[in-house]
CSV table of C-alpha atoms in Angstrom, one decimal:
chain,number,residue,atom,x,y,z
A,1,MET,CA,1.1,3.4,41.9
A,2,GLN,CA,-2.4,4.8,40.5
A,3,PRO,CA,-4.1,2.5,38.0
A,4,LEU,CA,-3.9,4.0,34.5
A,5,THR,CA,-7.3,3.9,33.8
A,6,THR,CA,-8.0,6.4,36.6
A,7,LEU,CA,-6.0,9.1,35.0
A,8,THR,CA,-7.2,11.9,33.3
A,9,ASP,CA,-6.6,12.0,29.7
A,10,GLU,CA,-3.7,14.3,30.2
A,11,GLN,CA,-1.8,12.5,33.1
A,12,LEU,CA,-2.3,9.3,30.7
A,13,ILE,CA,-0.9,11.2,27.6
A,14,GLU,CA,2.4,12.3,29.9
A,15,GLN,CA,2.7,9.0,31.6
A,16,ILE,CA,2.5,7.6,27.8
A,17,LYS,CA,5.4,9.9,26.4
A,18,SER,CA,7.4,9.3,29.5
A,19,SER,CA,7.4,5.5,29.8
A,20,GLY,CA,6.4,5.1,25.8
A,21,ASN,CA,4.0,2.3,27.5
A,22,SER,CA,1.4,0.6,25.0
A,23,ALA,CA,-1.0,0.2,28.4
A,24,GLY,CA,-1.8,3.7,28.4
A,25,PHE,CA,-2.6,4.0,24.7
A,26,ARG,CA,-4.6,1.1,24.7
A,27,ILE,CA,-6.8,2.9,27.4
A,28,ILE,CA,-6.9,6.0,24.9
A,29,TYR,CA,-8.0,3.5,22.4
A,30,GLU,CA,-10.5,2.2,24.7
A,31,ARG,CA,-12.0,5.9,25.3
A,32,TYR,CA,-11.6,7.4,22.0
A,33,GLY,CA,-11.4,4.5,19.6
A,34,HIS,CA,-15.4,4.7,19.2
A,35,LEU,CA,-15.8,8.7,19.3
A,36,ILE,CA,-13.2,8.7,16.1
A,37,PHE,CA,-14.7,6.4,14.1
A,38,GLY,CA,-17.9,8.1,14.9
A,39,TRP,CA,-16.5,11.1,14.2
A,40,CYS,CA,-15.2,10.0,10.6
A,41,MET,CA,-18.5,8.4,9.9
A,42,ARG,CA,-20.2,12.1,10.3
A,43,TYR,CA,-18.0,13.5,8.0
A,44,LEU,CA,-17.0,11.0,5.4
A,45,LYS,CA,-20.6,9.3,5.7
A,46,GLN,CA,-18.8,5.9,4.4
A,47,GLN,CA,-18.1,3.1,6.8
A,48,ALA,CA,-15.4,1.3,5.4
A,49,ALA,CA,-13.2,4.8,4.5
A,50,SER,CA,-14.4,5.4,8.1
A,51,GLU,CA,-12.4,2.7,9.4
A,52,ASP,CA,-9.2,3.0,7.7
A,53,ALA,CA,-9.2,6.8,8.5
A,54,THR,CA,-9.4,6.0,11.9
A,55,MET,CA,-6.7,3.7,11.7
A,56,ASP,CA,-4.7,6.3,9.9
A,57,ILE,CA,-5.5,8.5,13.1
A,58,LEU,CA,-4.7,6.2,15.8
A,59,GLU,CA,-1.1,5.2,13.5
A,60,GLN,CA,-0.6,9.5,13.9
A,61,LEU,CA,-1.0,9.2,17.3
A,62,LEU,CA,0.8,6.3,17.5
A,63,LYS,CA,3.8,7.9,16.2
A,64,ASN,CA,3.8,11.0,17.1
A,65,LEU,CA,1.9,11.7,20.7
A,66,HIS,CA,5.4,12.2,22.1
A,67,ARG,CA,5.8,15.5,20.4
A,68,TYR,CA,2.2,17.2,21.6
A,69,GLU,CA,1.6,19.3,24.0
A,70,ILE,CA,-2.3,18.7,24.4
A,71,LYS,CA,-4.1,20.7,27.0
A,72,ASP,CA,-7.7,19.6,25.9
A,73,PHE,CA,-7.0,15.8,24.8
A,74,LYS,CA,-11.0,15.2,23.3
A,75,ASN,CA,-11.6,18.6,21.7
A,76,TRP,CA,-7.8,18.4,20.3
A,77,LEU,CA,-8.4,14.6,18.9
A,78,PHE,CA,-11.9,15.9,17.4
A,79,LEU,CA,-9.8,18.7,15.3
A,80,LEU,CA,-7.2,16.3,14.4
A,81,THR,CA,-9.8,13.6,13.0
A,82,ARG,CA,-11.8,16.8,11.5
A,83,ASN,CA,-9.3,17.8,10.0
A,84,HIS,CA,-8.0,14.3,8.3
A,85,CYS,CA,-11.6,13.9,7.2
A,86,PHE,CA,-12.0,17.3,5.6
A,87,GLN,CA,-8.6,16.3,3.4
A,88,LYS,CA,-10.1,13.3,2.2
A,89,LEU,CA,-13.2,15.3,1.4
A,90,LYS,CA,-11.5,17.8,-0.4
A,91,GLY,CA,-13.7,18.2,-3.8
A,92,LYS,CA,-16.1,15.9,-3.2
A,93,THR,CA,-18.5,18.4,-1.1
A,94,THR,CA,-17.4,21.2,-3.8
A,95,VAL,CA,-20.1,20.0,-6.5
A,96,LEU,CA,-22.8,19.9,-3.8
A,97,MET,CA,-21.2,23.6,-2.3
A,98,ASP,CA,-21.6,25.1,-6.0
A,99,ASP,CA,-25.0,24.1,-6.8
A,100,LEU,CA,-26.1,25.2,-3.5
A,101,SER,CA,-25.0,28.6,-4.2
A,102,ARG,CA,-26.6,28.9,-7.8
A,103,ILE,CA,-30.5,29.3,-8.6
A,104,ASP,CA,-31.0,28.9,-12.6
A,105,GLY,CA,-27.3,29.7,-13.1
A,106,GLU,CA,-27.2,32.7,-11.0
A,107,ASP,CA,-24.9,32.9,-8.1
A,108,VAL,CA,-27.1,33.9,-5.3
A,109,MET,CA,-24.6,33.0,-2.4
A,110,GLU,CA,-21.7,34.9,-4.0
A,111,SER,CA,-19.4,32.0,-3.4
A,112,GLY,CA,-16.7,32.6,-5.6
A,113,LYS,CA,-13.3,32.2,-4.2
A,114,LYS,CA,-13.4,32.2,-0.4
A,115,ASP,CA,-10.8,32.5,2.1
A,116,PRO,CA,-9.3,29.3,3.2
A,117,LEU,CA,-10.7,29.5,6.5
A,118,GLU,CA,-14.2,30.4,5.1
A,119,VAL,CA,-14.4,27.3,3.2
A,120,GLU,CA,-13.6,25.7,6.3
A,121,ARG,CA,-16.4,27.3,7.9
A,122,ILE,CA,-19.1,26.4,5.6
A,123,GLU,CA,-18.0,22.8,5.4
A,124,GLU,CA,-18.5,22.4,9.1
A,125,ALA,CA,-21.7,24.0,8.9
A,126,LEU,CA,-23.2,22.2,5.5
A,127,HIS,CA,-22.1,18.6,7.7
A,128,GLU,CA,-24.3,20.5,10.3
A,129,GLN,CA,-27.4,21.0,8.5
A,130,ILE,CA,-27.0,17.9,6.5
A,131,GLU,CA,-27.5,16.3,9.7
A,132,ASN,CA,-30.8,18.7,10.2
A,133,LEU,CA,-32.3,17.3,7.2
A,134,ASN,CA,-35.4,15.1,7.3
A,135,GLU,CA,-34.3,11.4,6.5
A,136,HIS,CA,-35.5,10.8,3.2
A,137,GLN,CA,-33.7,14.6,2.0
A,138,LYS,CA,-30.4,13.4,3.8
A,139,ILE,CA,-30.4,9.8,2.3
A,140,CYS,CA,-30.6,11.3,-1.2
A,141,ILE,CA,-28.4,14.3,-1.0
A,142,VAL,CA,-25.6,12.1,0.7
A,143,LEU,CA,-25.9,9.1,-1.6
A,144,PHE,CA,-25.9,11.9,-5.0
A,145,TYR,CA,-23.4,14.2,-3.6
A,146,LEU,CA,-21.1,12.6,-1.6
A,147,LYS,CA,-21.4,9.0,-2.4
A,148,LYS,CA,-21.5,9.8,-6.3
A,149,LYS,CA,-24.3,8.0,-7.1
A,150,SER,CA,-26.6,8.2,-9.6
A,151,TYR,CA,-30.3,8.4,-10.0
A,152,LYS,CA,-31.1,5.2,-10.6
A,153,GLU,CA,-28.4,3.6,-8.1
A,154,ILE,CA,-30.2,5.8,-5.4
A,155,VAL,CA,-33.6,4.5,-6.7
A,156,ASP,CA,-32.2,0.8,-6.6
A,157,GLN,CA,-30.8,1.2,-3.0
A,158,THR,CA,-33.5,3.2,-1.4
A,159,GLY,CA,-36.6,2.0,-3.1
A,160,TYR,CA,-37.7,5.2,-4.0
A,161,GLU,CA,-39.2,6.0,-7.1
A,162,MET,CA,-37.5,8.2,-9.7
A,163,THR,CA,-39.0,11.4,-9.4
A,164,LYS,CA,-38.9,11.3,-5.5
A,165,VAL,CA,-35.5,11.2,-5.6
A,166,LYS,CA,-34.9,13.9,-7.6
A,167,SER,CA,-37.7,15.5,-5.3
A,168,HIS,CA,-35.7,14.9,-2.4
A,169,ILE,CA,-32.7,16.0,-4.0
A,170,GLN,CA,-34.2,19.5,-4.9
A,171,ASN,CA,-35.8,19.8,-1.7
A,172,GLY,CA,-33.0,18.7,0.3
A,173,LYS,CA,-30.6,21.4,-1.7
A,174,ARG,CA,-33.1,24.2,-0.9
A,175,ASN,CA,-33.5,23.5,2.6
A,176,LEU,CA,-29.1,23.4,3.0
A,177,ARG,CA,-29.1,26.9,1.0
A,178,LEU,CA,-31.3,28.3,3.0
A,179,SER,CA,-30.0,27.5,6.5
A,180,LEU,CA,-26.5,28.2,4.8
A,181,GLU,CA,-27.1,31.5,3.9
A,182,HIS,CA,-26.5,33.2,6.6
A,183,VAL,CA,-23.1,31.3,6.7
A,184,TYR,CA,-22.4,32.4,3.3
A,185,ASN,CA,-23.4,36.1,3.9
A,186,GLU,CA,-21.1,36.1,7.5
A,187,GLU,CA,-18.1,38.7,7.2
B,1,MET,CA,-14.5,-0.9,28.1
B,2,LYS,CA,-17.2,0.9,29.6
B,3,HIS,CA,-17.0,4.2,27.3
B,4,ARG,CA,-18.0,2.1,24.5
B,5,GLU,CA,-20.9,0.2,26.6
B,6,ASN,CA,-22.0,3.9,27.4
B,7,PHE,CA,-21.7,5.0,23.5
B,8,LYS,CA,-23.8,1.8,22.6
B,9,LYS,CA,-26.8,2.8,24.8
B,10,TRP,CA,-26.6,6.2,23.4
B,11,LEU,CA,-26.9,5.0,19.9
B,12,GLN,CA,-30.3,3.1,21.1
B,13,GLU,CA,-31.4,6.4,22.4
B,14,SER,CA,-31.0,9.7,22.0
B,15,PRO,CA,-27.8,10.9,24.1
B,16,VAL,CA,-29.7,13.6,25.7
B,17,ASP,CA,-32.3,10.8,27.6
B,18,HIS,CA,-29.0,10.0,29.3
B,19,GLY,CA,-28.0,13.5,30.0
B,20,VAL,CA,-25.4,13.9,27.5
B,21,THR,CA,-25.1,16.9,26.3
B,22,ASP,CA,-21.4,16.8,25.2
B,23,ASP,CA,-21.3,18.4,21.6
B,24,LEU,CA,-18.7,15.8,20.7
B,25,ASP,CA,-20.5,12.9,21.7
B,26,ARG,CA,-22.9,14.0,19.9
B,27,LYS,CA,-21.4,14.5,16.6
B,28,ALA,CA,-20.0,11.0,17.3
B,29,VAL,CA,-23.6,9.4,17.2
B,30,GLU,CA,-24.6,11.2,14.6
B,31,GLY,CA,-21.9,9.7,12.5
B,32,PHE,CA,-23.2,6.2,13.2
B,33,GLN,CA,-26.3,6.3,11.2
B,34,TYR,CA,-23.9,5.6,8.2
B,35,LEU,CA,-22.9,2.2,9.1
B,36,ASP,CA,-23.4,-0.3,6.2
B,37,GLU,CA,-27.0,-1.7,6.1
B,38,GLY,CA,-26.6,-4.7,8.2
B,39,SER,CA,-23.4,-3.5,10.1
B,40,SER,CA,-23.1,-2.8,13.6
B,41,LEU,CA,-21.0,-0.7,16.2
B,42,ASP,CA,-19.7,-4.1,17.8
B,43,GLU,CA,-18.8,-5.7,13.8
B,44,SER,CA,-17.0,-2.4,13.3
B,45,MET,CA,-15.1,-2.0,16.5
B,46,GLU,CA,-14.0,-5.8,16.6
B,47,ARG,CA,-12.3,-5.0,13.2
B,48,LEU,CA,-11.2,-2.1,14.4
B,49,ASP,CA,-9.6,-3.8,17.5
B,50,GLN,CA,-7.9,-6.4,15.5
B,51,ARG,CA,-6.4,-3.7,13.4
B,52,PHE,CA,-5.2,-2.2,16.4
B,53,GLU,CA,-3.8,-4.9,18.0
B,54,SER,CA,-1.6,-5.3,15.2
B,55,LEU,CA,-1.0,-1.8,14.4
B,56,LEU,CA,0.8,-1.7,18.3
B,57,ASP,CA,2.6,-5.3,17.3
B,58,GLU,CA,4.4,-3.6,14.2
B,59,GLN,CA,4.5,0.2,15.4
B,60,PRO,CA,6.5,0.6,19.2
B,61,LEU,CA,5.2,3.8,20.9
B,62,THR,CA,8.1,6.6,20.7
B,63,SER,CA,8.4,7.7,24.1
B,64,VAL,CA,10.2,11.2,25.0
B,65,ASP,CA,13.8,9.6,25.6
B,66,THR,CA,13.3,7.0,22.7
B,67,GLU,CA,12.9,9.7,20.6
B,68,LYS,CA,16.3,11.5,22.3
B,69,LYS,CA,18.5,8.3,22.1
B,70,ALA,CA,17.6,8.3,18.2
B,71,GLN,CA,18.7,11.5,17.7
B,72,ALA,CA,21.9,11.0,19.7
B,73,VAL,CA,22.6,8.4,17.4
B,74,VAL,CA,21.9,10.6,14.3
B,75,ARG,CA,24.1,13.3,15.5
B,76,PRO,CA,27.8,11.8,15.4
B,77,LEU,CA,26.8,10.3,12.1
B,78,MET,CA,25.4,13.7,10.4
B,79,ARG,CA,28.4,15.4,11.5
B,80,GLN,CA,30.8,12.8,9.7
B,81,ARG,CA,28.3,13.1,6.7
B,82,ARG,CA,28.7,16.7,6.8
B,83,TRP,CA,32.7,16.7,6.8
B,84,MET,CA,32.2,14.4,3.8
B,85,GLY,CA,29.4,16.5,2.2
B,86,VAL,CA,32.3,19.5,2.3
B,87,ALA,CA,34.8,17.3,0.7
B,88,ALA,CA,32.6,16.5,-1.9
B,89,ALA,CA,31.5,20.3,-2.5
B,90,ILE,CA,35.5,21.1,-2.8
B,91,LEU,CA,35.8,18.6,-5.0
B,92,LEU,CA,32.9,19.8,-7.1
B,93,LEU,CA,34.3,23.1,-7.2
B,94,VAL,CA,37.7,22.2,-8.4
B,95,LEU,CA,37.1,20.2,-11.0
B,96,PRO,CA,34.8,21.2,-14.1
B,97,THR,CA,34.7,25.1,-12.5
B,98,LEU,CA,33.8,27.4,-15.3
B,99,TYR,CA,31.0,25.3,-16.4
B,100,PHE,CA,29.1,25.5,-13.2
B,101,LEU,CA,30.4,29.2,-12.5
B,102,ASN,CA,28.6,30.2,-16.0
B,103,LYS,CA,25.5,28.1,-15.9
B,104,PRO,CA,22.4,30.0,-14.3
B,105,ALA,CA,21.3,29.0,-11.2
B,106,ASN,CA,18.0,26.5,-11.4
B,107,SER,CA,15.7,28.5,-9.0
B,108,ALA,CA,13.1,25.2,-8.2
B,109,GLN,CA,16.6,23.4,-7.0
B,110,LEU,CA,17.7,26.6,-5.2
B,111,PHE,CA,14.6,27.0,-3.2
B,112,ALA,CA,14.9,23.1,-2.6
B,113,ASN,CA,18.1,23.3,-0.8
B,114,HIS,CA,17.3,26.3,1.2
B,115,PHE,CA,13.8,26.1,1.8
B,116,GLU,CA,13.2,24.7,5.8
B,117,THR,CA,9.9,24.8,7.9
B,118,PRO,CA,11.4,27.1,11.1
B,119,ARG,CA,10.0,25.4,14.0
B,120,SER,CA,7.1,27.2,16.0
B,121,PRO,CA,6.8,28.0,19.5
B,122,TYR,CA,3.5,26.7,20.4
B,123,LEU,CA,4.5,23.4,21.4
B,124,LEU,CA,7.7,24.1,21.9
B,125,THR,CA,7.4,26.5,25.6
B,126,SER,CA,4.2,27.3,27.6
B,127,ARG,CA,3.0,31.0,27.1
B,128,GLY,CA,1.5,30.8,30.4
B,129,GLU,CA,-2.4,30.9,31.3
B,130,ALA,CA,-3.6,31.9,27.5
B,131,ASP,CA,-2.1,28.4,26.1
B,132,GLN,CA,-4.5,26.4,28.7
B,133,ASN,CA,-7.5,27.0,26.5
B,134,MET,CA,-6.3,27.0,22.9
B,135,PRO,CA,-6.6,23.6,22.3
B,136,ASP,CA,-7.0,24.2,18.5
B,137,LEU,CA,-4.0,26.1,18.4
B,138,THR,CA,-2.1,23.1,19.7
B,139,SER,CA,-3.9,21.1,17.2
B,140,ALA,CA,-3.0,23.6,14.6
B,141,PHE,CA,0.8,23.6,15.4
B,142,THR,CA,0.7,19.7,15.8
B,143,LEU,CA,-0.3,19.2,12.2
B,144,TYR,CA,2.6,22.4,11.5
B,145,GLU,CA,5.4,20.3,13.4
B,146,GLN,CA,4.5,16.8,11.9
B,147,GLY,CA,5.1,18.6,8.5
B,148,ASP,CA,1.2,18.2,7.4
B,149,HIS,CA,1.2,21.8,5.9
B,150,GLU,CA,-1.8,21.1,3.9
B,151,GLN,CA,-3.9,20.3,6.9
B,152,ALA,CA,-2.2,23.4,9.0
B,153,LEU,CA,-2.7,26.2,6.6
B,154,PRO,CA,-6.7,26.1,7.0
B,155,ALA,CA,-6.1,25.2,10.8
B,156,ILE,CA,-3.5,27.8,11.4
B,157,ARG,CA,-5.8,30.3,9.0
B,158,GLU,CA,-9.1,29.7,11.1
B,159,LEU,CA,-6.8,30.9,14.0
B,160,ILE,CA,-5.7,34.2,12.9
B,161,THR,CA,-8.7,35.8,13.4
B,162,LYS,CA,-9.7,34.3,16.3
B,163,TYR,CA,-6.3,35.2,18.5
B,164,PRO,CA,-5.4,38.4,17.1
B,165,GLN,CA,-3.1,38.9,19.7
B,166,GLN,CA,-0.5,36.2,18.1
B,167,GLU,CA,0.4,38.2,15.6
B,168,ASP,CA,2.9,35.8,13.8
B,169,LEU,CA,0.6,33.0,12.9
B,170,THR,CA,-0.2,35.0,9.6
B,171,TYR,CA,3.5,34.3,9.2
B,172,TYR,CA,3.4,30.6,10.4
B,173,ALA,CA,0.6,30.6,7.7
B,174,GLY,CA,2.9,31.8,5.2
B,175,VAL,CA,5.2,29.2,6.1
B,176,SER,CA,2.8,26.4,5.3
B,177,ALA,CA,1.3,27.9,2.4
B,178,LEU,CA,4.7,27.6,0.8
B,179,ALA,CA,5.4,24.0,2.1
B,180,SER,CA,2.1,23.3,0.1
B,181,GLU,CA,3.4,24.5,-2.9
B,182,MET,CA,1.4,27.8,-2.8
B,183,PRO,CA,3.8,30.3,-3.5
B,184,GLU,CA,1.0,33.2,-4.3
B,185,ASP,CA,-1.1,32.4,-1.1
B,186,ALA,CA,2.4,32.3,0.8
B,187,ILE,CA,3.1,35.8,-0.6
B,188,ALA,CA,0.3,37.5,0.4
B,189,LEU,CA,0.4,36.1,4.3
B,190,PHE,CA,4.0,36.9,4.3
B,191,LYS,CA,3.0,40.6,3.1
B,192,GLN,CA,0.7,40.8,5.8
B,193,ALA,CA,2.8,39.6,8.3
B,194,GLN,CA,5.5,42.5,7.4
B,195,GLN,CA,3.3,44.6,9.1
B,196,THR,CA,3.9,43.5,12.7
B,197,GLN,CA,7.3,43.4,14.2
B,198,TYR,CA,5.9,40.7,17.0
B,199,GLN,CA,8.4,38.4,17.4
B,200,LYS,CA,10.6,39.5,14.7
B,201,VAL,CA,8.4,38.3,12.0
B,202,ASP,CA,8.8,41.3,9.8
B,203,GLU,CA,12.3,40.2,9.7
B,204,LYS,CA,11.6,36.5,8.8
B,205,SER,CA,9.3,37.0,6.4
B,206,ALA,CA,11.5,39.4,4.1
B,207,TYR,CA,13.7,36.2,3.7
B,208,PHE,CA,10.3,33.9,3.6
B,209,LEU,CA,9.5,36.1,0.7
B,210,GLY,CA,13.0,36.0,-0.9
B,211,LEU,CA,12.5,32.0,-0.8
B,212,SER,CA,8.6,32.5,-2.4
B,213,TYR,CA,9.4,34.7,-5.1
B,214,LEU,CA,12.1,32.0,-5.7
B,215,LYS,CA,10.1,29.2,-5.6
B,216,LEU,CA,8.1,31.4,-8.5
B,217,GLY,CA,11.0,32.1,-10.3
B,218,ASP,CA,10.9,35.7,-10.0
B,219,LEU,CA,14.9,36.1,-9.3
B,220,GLU,CA,14.7,39.8,-9.3
B,221,GLN,CA,11.8,40.1,-6.5
B,222,ALA,CA,13.5,37.3,-4.6
B,223,SER,CA,16.8,39.3,-5.1
B,224,GLN,CA,15.0,42.4,-3.5
B,225,TRP,CA,13.5,40.4,-0.7
B,226,LEU,CA,16.8,39.1,0.2
B,227,LYS,CA,18.3,41.9,0.2
B,228,LYS,CA,16.1,43.6,2.9
B,229,ALA,CA,16.4,40.5,4.9
B,230,GLU,CA,20.2,40.5,5.2
B,231,SER,CA,19.6,43.2,8.3
B,232,GLY,CA,17.2,40.7,9.9
B,233,VAL,CA,17.3,37.6,11.8
B,234,TYR,CA,17.5,35.2,9.1
B,235,GLY,CA,20.4,38.1,7.7
B,236,GLU,CA,23.0,34.9,7.2
B,237,LYS,CA,20.9,32.6,5.1
B,238,ALA,CA,19.8,35.7,3.3
B,239,LYS,CA,23.2,36.7,2.5
B,240,ASN,CA,23.9,33.1,1.2
B,241,LEU,CA,21.0,32.5,-1.0
B,242,ALA,CA,21.4,36.0,-2.5
B,243,LYS,CA,25.1,34.8,-3.4
B,244,GLU,CA,24.0,32.0,-5.2
B,245,LEU,CA,21.5,34.3,-7.2
B,246,GLU,CA,24.1,36.1,-8.6
């Protein structure tokens, strides 16, 4: 009998479904546990929350894997993880997105009420563009908007001066706005 | 732990330097910059490993056979309960009948009694070659079948423009919207779905429009849509619900 470790993901899943063998599920965890954790951190930006989210996803898989018909496991698992994280983030990125769409109180990106599909596309693009910011801007944007830290807390945590913190946030927002404009305007 | 060891190497250097161009791996590597200060991949994974082992101890893996056996046990019990339910229903009708006949239907209760999410065909059967390259379809409908409609709805909506040939996706998005307590969105989606006869989605949507208006408390609209649905695949359900609305 072929060792489980040599099976493809899809073969392994079929094996797990038919036998309920936890050895197969352990191999799935070995292959993907750290990736699920990394994906969670990419979206949630917080270690503890990401560890919890990883376990939620693994528990979900353990209970329901036998029901799924999966053709491309890695991509499927990523989408499952991302959707789970977007649910956890619901509301947290809204403030940032609202700020990005306004200059001097004017809505420059005509954000308005958008289709949920578009919101999801913009949310994915937002996370992608945050990664493209320079280090200082990224740290300050993430701490301020996603971890809800005050300016003072950011100063204490990073060692940046207060004026620098505000400047990094301002410049970071500008850069995010510029890079997201094409996403907002895409119809 | 070969995969994890390779991943640790990527964390130390850019994944591109190790010939890794998989976008999903890159995204995972990006995530590790958000580790708490002083923490490491090894420490985090050690914690996760322990939690994973506990999870396996507490939660046995369900195979397809295990679930079938569990359902086989449940079915005779459900049959017995159904007969008990019928007997109880007769008693309820015989006793203070006049009072119940005169009381107006509680629309929220009626909705709860009649609303069920229909199974989708996307996980049940293969539709041939097209399915093999649609992992996002599988992902969305996995969430749908799990009853996780808050997550399923945006996922299915994303698929509507991506797979225009799958003309029933708007209908299933409507079902998820209704299950997520969003009847106005559901109504908009079901009305769009009315435009196609693919998989009799127009007939099914008429019934669900009835349910959506019932959820909103608009009994007049609900009745109108249920009347339309009486000639369709959900005709019996529509007739039964319409009777309770009278």
